[in-house]
mmCIF file of C-alpha atoms and ligand atoms in Angstrom:
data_model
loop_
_atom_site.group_PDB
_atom_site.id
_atom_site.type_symbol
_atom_site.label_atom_id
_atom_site.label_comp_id
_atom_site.label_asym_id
_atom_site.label_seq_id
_atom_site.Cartn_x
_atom_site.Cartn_y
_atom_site.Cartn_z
ATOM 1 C CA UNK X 108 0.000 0.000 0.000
ATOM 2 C CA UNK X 109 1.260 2.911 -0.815
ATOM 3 C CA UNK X 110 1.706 5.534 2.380
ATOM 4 C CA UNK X 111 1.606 9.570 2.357
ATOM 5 C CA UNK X 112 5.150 11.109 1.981
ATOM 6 C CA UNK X 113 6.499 11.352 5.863
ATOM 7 C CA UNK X 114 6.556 14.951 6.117
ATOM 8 C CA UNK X 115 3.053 14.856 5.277
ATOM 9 C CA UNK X 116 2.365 12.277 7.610
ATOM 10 C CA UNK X 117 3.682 14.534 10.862
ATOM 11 C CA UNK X 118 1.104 17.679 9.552
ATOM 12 C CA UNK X 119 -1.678 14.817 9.185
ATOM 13 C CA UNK X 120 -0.663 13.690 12.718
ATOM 14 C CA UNK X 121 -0.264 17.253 14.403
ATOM 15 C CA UNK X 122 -4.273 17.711 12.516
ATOM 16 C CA UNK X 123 -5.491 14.892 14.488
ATOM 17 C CA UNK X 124 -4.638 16.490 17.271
ATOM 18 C CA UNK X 125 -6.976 19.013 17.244
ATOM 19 C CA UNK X 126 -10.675 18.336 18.718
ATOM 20 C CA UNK X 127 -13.333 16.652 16.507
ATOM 21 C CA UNK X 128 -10.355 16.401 13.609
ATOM 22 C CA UNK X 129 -10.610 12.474 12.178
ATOM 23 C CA UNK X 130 -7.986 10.643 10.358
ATOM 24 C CA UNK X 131 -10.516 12.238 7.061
ATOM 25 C CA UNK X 132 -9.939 15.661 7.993
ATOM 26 C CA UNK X 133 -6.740 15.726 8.699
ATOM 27 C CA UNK X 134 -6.194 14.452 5.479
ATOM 28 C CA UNK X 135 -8.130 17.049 3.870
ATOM 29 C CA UNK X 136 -6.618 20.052 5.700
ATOM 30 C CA UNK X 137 -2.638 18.415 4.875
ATOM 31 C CA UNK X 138 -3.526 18.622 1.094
ATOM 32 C CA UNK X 139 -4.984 21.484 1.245
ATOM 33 C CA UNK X 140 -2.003 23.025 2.527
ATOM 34 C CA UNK X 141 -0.227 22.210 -0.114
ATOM 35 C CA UNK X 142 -2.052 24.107 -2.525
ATOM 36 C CA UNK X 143 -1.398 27.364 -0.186
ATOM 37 C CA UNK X 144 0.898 29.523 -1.569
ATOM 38 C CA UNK X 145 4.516 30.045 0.116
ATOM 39 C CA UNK X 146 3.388 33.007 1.592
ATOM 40 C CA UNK X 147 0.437 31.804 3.039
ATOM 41 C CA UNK X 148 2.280 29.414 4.666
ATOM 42 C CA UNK X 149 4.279 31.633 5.729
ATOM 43 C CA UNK X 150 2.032 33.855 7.550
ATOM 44 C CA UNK X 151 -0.015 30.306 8.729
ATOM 45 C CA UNK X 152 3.689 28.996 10.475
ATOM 46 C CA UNK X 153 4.272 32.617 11.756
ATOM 47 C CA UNK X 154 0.882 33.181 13.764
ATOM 48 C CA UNK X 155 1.313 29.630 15.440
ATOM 49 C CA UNK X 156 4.985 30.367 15.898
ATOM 50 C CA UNK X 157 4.650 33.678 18.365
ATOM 51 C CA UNK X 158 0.937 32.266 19.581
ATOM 52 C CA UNK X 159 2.252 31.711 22.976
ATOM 53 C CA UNK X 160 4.851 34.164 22.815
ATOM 54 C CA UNK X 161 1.751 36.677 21.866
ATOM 55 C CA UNK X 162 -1.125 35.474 23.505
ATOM 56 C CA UNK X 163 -0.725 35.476 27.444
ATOM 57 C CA UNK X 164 -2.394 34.307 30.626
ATOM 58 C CA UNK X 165 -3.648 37.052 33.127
ATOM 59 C CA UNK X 166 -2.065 36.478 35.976
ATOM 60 C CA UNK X 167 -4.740 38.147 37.901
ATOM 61 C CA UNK X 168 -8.107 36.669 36.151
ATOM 62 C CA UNK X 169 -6.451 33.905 34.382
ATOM 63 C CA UNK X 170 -8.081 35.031 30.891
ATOM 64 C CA UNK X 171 -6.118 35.152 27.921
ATOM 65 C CA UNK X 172 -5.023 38.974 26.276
ATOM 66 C CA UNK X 173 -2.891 40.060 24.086
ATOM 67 C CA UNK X 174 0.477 40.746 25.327
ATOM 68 C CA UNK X 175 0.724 42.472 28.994
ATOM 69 C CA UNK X 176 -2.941 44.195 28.154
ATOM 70 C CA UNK X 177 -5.752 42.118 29.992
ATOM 71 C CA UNK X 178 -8.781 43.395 28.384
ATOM 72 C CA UNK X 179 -11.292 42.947 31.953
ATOM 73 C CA UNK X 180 -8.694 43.467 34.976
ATOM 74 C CA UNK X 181 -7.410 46.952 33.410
ATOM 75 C CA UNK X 182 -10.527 48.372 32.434
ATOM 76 C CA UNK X 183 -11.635 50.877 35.107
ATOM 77 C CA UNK X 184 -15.061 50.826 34.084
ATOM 78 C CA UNK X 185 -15.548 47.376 34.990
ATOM 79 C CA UNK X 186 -17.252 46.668 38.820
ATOM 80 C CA UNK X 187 -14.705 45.409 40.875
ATOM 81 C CA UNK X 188 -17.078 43.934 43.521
ATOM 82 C CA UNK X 189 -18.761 41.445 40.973
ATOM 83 C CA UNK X 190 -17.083 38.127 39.812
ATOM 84 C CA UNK X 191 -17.942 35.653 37.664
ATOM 85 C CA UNK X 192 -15.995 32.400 37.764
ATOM 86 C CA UNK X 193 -15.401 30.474 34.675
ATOM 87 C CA UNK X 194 -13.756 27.191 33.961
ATOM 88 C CA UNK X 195 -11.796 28.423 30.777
ATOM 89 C CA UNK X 196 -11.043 31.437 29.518
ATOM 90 C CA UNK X 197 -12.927 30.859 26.189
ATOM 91 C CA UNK X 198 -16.105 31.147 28.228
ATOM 92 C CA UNK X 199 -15.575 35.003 28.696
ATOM 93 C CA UNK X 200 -16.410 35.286 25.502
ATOM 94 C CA UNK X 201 -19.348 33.736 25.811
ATOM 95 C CA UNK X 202 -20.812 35.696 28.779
ATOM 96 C CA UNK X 203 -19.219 39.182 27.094
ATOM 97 C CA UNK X 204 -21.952 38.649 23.838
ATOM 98 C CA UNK X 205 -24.697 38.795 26.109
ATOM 99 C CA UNK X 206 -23.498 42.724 27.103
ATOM 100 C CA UNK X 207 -24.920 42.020 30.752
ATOM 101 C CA UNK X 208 -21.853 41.437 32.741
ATOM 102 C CA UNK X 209 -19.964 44.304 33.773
ATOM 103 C CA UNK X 210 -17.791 42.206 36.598
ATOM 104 C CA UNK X 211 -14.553 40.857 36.329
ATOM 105 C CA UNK X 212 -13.451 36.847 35.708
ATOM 106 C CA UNK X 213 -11.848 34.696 37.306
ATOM 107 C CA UNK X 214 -11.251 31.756 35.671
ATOM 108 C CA UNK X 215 -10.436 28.342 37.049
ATOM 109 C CA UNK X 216 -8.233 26.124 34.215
ATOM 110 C CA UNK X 217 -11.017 23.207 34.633
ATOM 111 C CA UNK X 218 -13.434 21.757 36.642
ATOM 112 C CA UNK X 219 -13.014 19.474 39.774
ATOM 113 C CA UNK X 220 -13.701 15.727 38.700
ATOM 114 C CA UNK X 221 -12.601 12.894 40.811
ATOM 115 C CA UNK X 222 -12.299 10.666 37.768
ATOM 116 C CA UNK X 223 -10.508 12.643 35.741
ATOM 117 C CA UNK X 224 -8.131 13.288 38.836
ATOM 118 C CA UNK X 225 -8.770 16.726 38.844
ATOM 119 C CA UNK X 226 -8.274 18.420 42.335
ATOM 120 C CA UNK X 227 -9.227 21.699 43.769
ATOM 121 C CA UNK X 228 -5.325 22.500 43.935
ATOM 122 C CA UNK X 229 -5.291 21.998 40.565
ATOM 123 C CA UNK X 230 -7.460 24.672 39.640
ATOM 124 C CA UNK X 231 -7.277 28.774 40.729
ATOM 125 C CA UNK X 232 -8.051 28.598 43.922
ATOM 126 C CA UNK X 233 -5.738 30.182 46.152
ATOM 127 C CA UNK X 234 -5.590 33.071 43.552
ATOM 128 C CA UNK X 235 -9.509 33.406 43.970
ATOM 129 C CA UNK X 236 -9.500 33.548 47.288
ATOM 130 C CA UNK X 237 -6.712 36.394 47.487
ATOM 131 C CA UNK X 238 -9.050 38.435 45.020
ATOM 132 C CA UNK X 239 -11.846 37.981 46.916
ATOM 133 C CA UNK X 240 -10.213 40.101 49.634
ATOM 134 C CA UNK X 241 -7.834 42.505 47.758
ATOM 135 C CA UNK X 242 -11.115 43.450 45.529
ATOM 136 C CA UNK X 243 -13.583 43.090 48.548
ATOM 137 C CA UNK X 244 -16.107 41.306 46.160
ATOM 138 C CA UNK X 245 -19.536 41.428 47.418
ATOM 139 C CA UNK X 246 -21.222 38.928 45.296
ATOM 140 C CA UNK X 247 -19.514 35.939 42.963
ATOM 141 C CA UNK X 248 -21.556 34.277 39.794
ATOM 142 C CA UNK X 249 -20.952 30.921 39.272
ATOM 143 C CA UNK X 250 -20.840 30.480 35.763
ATOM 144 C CA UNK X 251 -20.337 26.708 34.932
ATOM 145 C CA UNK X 252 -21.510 23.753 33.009
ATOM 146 C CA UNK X 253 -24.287 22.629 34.012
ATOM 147 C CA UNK X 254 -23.030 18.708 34.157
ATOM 148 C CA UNK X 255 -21.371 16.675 37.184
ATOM 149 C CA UNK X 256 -18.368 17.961 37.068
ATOM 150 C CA UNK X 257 -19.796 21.644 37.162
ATOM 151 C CA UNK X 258 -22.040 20.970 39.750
ATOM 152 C CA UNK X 259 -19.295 19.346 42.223
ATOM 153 C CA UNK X 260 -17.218 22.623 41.499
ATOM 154 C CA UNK X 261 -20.055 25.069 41.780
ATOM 155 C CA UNK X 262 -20.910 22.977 45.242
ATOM 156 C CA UNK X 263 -17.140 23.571 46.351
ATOM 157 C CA UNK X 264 -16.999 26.953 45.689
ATOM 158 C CA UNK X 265 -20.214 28.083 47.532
ATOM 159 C CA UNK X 266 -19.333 26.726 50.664
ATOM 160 C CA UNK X 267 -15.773 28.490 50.560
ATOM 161 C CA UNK X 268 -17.710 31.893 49.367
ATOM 162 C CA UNK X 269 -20.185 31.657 51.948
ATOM 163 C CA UNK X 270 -17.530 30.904 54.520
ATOM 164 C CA UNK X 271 -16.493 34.373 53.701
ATOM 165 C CA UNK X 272 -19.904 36.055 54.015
ATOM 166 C CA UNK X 273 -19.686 36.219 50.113
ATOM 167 C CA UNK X 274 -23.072 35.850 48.202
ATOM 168 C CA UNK X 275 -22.545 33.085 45.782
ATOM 169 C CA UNK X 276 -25.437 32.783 42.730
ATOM 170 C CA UNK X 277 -25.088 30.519 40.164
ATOM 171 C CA UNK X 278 -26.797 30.720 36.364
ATOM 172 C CA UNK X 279 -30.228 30.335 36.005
ATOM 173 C CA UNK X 280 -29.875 27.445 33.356
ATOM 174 C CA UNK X 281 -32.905 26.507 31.374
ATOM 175 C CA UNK X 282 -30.902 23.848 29.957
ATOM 176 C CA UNK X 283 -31.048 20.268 30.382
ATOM 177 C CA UNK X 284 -28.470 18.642 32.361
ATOM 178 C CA UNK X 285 -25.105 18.363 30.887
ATOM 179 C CA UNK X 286 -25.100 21.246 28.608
ATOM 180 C CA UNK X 287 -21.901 23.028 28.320
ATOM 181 C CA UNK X 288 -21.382 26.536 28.385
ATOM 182 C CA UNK X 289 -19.766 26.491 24.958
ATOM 183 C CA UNK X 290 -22.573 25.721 22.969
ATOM 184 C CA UNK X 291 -25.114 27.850 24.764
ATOM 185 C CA UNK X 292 -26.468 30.097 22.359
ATOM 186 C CA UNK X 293 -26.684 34.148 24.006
ATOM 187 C CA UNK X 294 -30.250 34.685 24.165
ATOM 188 C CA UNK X 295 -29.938 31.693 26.507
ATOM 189 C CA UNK X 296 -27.131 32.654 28.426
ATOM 190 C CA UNK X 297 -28.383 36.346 28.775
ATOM 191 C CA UNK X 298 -31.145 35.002 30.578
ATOM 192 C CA UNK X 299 -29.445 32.674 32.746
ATOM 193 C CA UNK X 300 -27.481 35.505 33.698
ATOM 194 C CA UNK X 301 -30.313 38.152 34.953
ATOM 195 C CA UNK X 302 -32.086 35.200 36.396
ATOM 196 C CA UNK X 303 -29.032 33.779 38.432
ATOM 197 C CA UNK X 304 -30.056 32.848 41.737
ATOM 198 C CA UNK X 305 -28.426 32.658 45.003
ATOM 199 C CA UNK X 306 -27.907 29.482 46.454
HETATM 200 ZN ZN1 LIG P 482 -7.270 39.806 33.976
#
């Protein structure tokens, strides 16, 4: 049988790699490549060359901005009091299309999950909990998936918010159980938002 040249081979590999990307696809997007002019390429290799280099962590909120410039921590407009904790920093984006959050973020890198082996020092924790008092934040918005994982996490961090005398509220989900955050569309998510309720 006769097998892809090697080089190939790696991009079709590195392809696979990437979520919901099948041995078909990665096919697909390899050849394709090679009808891409040098240049192309050349800008392609460049922007996944300085991504990290380019794209940075906040070390305050943990969401992702360009450079040293978080775009939620350093704007002065924002209310200081109000967080909303995420489990990745893509979900920001989410909750920033529905134009009725005007907290920070904080998010956590993940949700807890026994299984998985995923422990609450594995997530943002201690970094939360010094923002709570160096912002004196009044109320916190859980904003998680609504599946096991999200639940045990949103459980977690109400009783170390309430410990503190911190209202904790989580979304008002009119979702079915195990819907993720991602693929809630922001009519949805606007509403779970105003109708968040304390628990
Ligand atoms: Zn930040």
């Amino acid at each position: 049988m006769l097998k892809y040249p090697a080089d190939l081979l790696k991009l079709m590999g590195l392809f696979k790699k990437l979520p919901s990307v099948g041995g078909k696809t990665a096919e697909r997007f390899a050849f394709q490549l090679l009808n891409w002019s040098e240049d192309q390429l050349k800008e392609f290799s460049y922007h996944l060359a300085v991504l990290k280099e380019k794209i940075k962590s906040c070390p305050e909120c943990f969401c992702i901005m360009q450079e040293e410039t978080c775009p939620f921590c350093q704007d002065t407009q924002r209310d200081k009091s109000l967080l909303c904790v995420i489990a990745s920093p893509k979900d920001a984006y989410a909750l920033e299309e529905t134009h009725t959050f005007q907290g920070l973020y904080h998010v956590l890198g993940g949700l807890l999950s026994p299984l998985e082996k995923k422990h609450p020092e594995q997530l943002h924790l201690e970094a939360l909990k010094k923002r709570l008092s160096i912002l004196s934040v009044k109320e916190v918005i859980i904003a998680l998936d609504s599946t096991l994982e999200g639940d045990a996490t949103a459980l977690y961090l109400k009783e170390l918010l309430t410990s503190q005398g911190i209202t904790a509220s989580r979304l008002a989900f009119g979702l079915p159980i195990g819907s993720s955050l991602e693929y809630v569309d922001g009519g949805t998510l606007a509403r779970a938002l105003s109708g968040r309720q304390t628990f």
